[in-house]
XYZ file of C-alpha atoms in Angstrom:
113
model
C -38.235 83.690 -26.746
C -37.817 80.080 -25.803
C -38.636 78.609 -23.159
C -34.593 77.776 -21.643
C -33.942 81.234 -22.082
C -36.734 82.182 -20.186
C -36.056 79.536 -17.727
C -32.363 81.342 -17.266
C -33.679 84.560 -16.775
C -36.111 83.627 -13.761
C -32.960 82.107 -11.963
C -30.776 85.319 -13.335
C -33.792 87.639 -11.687
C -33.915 85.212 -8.273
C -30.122 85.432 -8.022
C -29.678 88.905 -8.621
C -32.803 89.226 -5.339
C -30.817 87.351 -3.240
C -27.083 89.363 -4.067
C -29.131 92.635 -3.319
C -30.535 90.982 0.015
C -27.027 90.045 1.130
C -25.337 92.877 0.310
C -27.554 94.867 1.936
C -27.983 92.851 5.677
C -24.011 91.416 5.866
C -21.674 94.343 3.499
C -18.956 92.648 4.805
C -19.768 89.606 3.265
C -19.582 90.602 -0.185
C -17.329 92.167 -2.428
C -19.015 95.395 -3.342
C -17.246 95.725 -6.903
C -17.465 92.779 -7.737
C -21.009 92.001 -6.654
C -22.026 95.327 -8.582
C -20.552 93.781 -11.788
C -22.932 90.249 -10.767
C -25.522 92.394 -10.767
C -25.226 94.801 -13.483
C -24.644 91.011 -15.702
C -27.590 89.832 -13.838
C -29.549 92.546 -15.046
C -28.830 92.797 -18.582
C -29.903 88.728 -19.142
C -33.217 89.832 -16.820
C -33.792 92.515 -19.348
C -32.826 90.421 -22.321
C -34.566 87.008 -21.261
C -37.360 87.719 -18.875
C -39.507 90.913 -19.913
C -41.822 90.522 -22.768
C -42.886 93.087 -25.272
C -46.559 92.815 -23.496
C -44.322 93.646 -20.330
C -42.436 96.457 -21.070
C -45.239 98.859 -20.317
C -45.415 97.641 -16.680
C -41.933 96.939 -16.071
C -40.756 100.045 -16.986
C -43.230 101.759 -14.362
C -42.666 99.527 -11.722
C -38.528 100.541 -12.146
C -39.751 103.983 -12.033
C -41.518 103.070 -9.087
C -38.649 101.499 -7.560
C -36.612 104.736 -8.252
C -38.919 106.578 -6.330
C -39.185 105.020 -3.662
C -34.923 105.086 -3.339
C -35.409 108.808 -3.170
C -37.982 108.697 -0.414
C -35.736 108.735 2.850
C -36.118 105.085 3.882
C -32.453 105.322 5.614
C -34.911 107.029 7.950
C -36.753 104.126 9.205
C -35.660 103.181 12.602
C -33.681 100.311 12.976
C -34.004 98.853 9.394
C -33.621 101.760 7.827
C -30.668 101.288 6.097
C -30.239 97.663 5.117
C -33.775 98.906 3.343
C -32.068 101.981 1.880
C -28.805 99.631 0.732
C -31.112 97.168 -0.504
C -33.203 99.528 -3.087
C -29.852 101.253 -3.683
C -28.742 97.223 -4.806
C -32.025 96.648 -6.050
C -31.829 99.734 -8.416
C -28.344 98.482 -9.632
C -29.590 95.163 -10.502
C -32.511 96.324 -12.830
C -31.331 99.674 -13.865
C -29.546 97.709 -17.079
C -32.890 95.510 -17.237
C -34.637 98.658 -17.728
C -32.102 99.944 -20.497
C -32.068 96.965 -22.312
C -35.896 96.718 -22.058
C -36.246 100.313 -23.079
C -33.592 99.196 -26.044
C -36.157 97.175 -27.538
C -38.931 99.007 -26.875
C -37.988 101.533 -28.841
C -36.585 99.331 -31.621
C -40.178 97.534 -31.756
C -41.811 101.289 -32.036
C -38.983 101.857 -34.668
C -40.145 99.019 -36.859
C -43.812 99.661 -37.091
């Protein structure tokens, strides 16, 4: 991986943050659709550009991680409870197709050996 392409996919992965931040605190700022489809394209050039093979291990448990903790009620927190829930429901949209690209070549790189 070169080092532009890897360059692209930091400010893909900060970009795709900052949509799941504002979505979550101001909904009525942003298009829900079409913020979904910013992050779903978001995620795939994260998944593509940013995570290494010597990643892929950790990434992919730290998204299961993240799934988990979407699950875990946090709409009950009082008061923040659910811009936190919206943003790990965002947060989850943005790397879910990360984590099926990664998994992609993961198992294309087990394939080849």
């Amino acid at each position: 991986m070169d080092k532009e392409q890897r360059t692209w996919g930091e400010w893909a992965f900060i970009v795709g943050i900052i949509i799941a931040l504002v979505m979550a605190f101001f909904p009525d700022f942003v298009d829900s659709g079409t913020a979904g489809t910013i992050l779903l394209i978001l995620g795939v050039l994260v998944g593509a550009w940013n995570i290494t093979t010597k990643e892929t291990h950790g990434f992919l448990m730290a998204s299961i991680a993240l799934l988990l903790i979407g699950a875990g009620g946090l709409d009950k927190v009082p008061g923040i409870g659910t811009q936190l829930a919206s943003f790990v429901s965002n947060l989850t949209a943005f790397v879910a197709p990360a984590v099926f690209i990664v998994a992609l070549k993961a198992i294309f790189d087990i394939g080849r050996r």
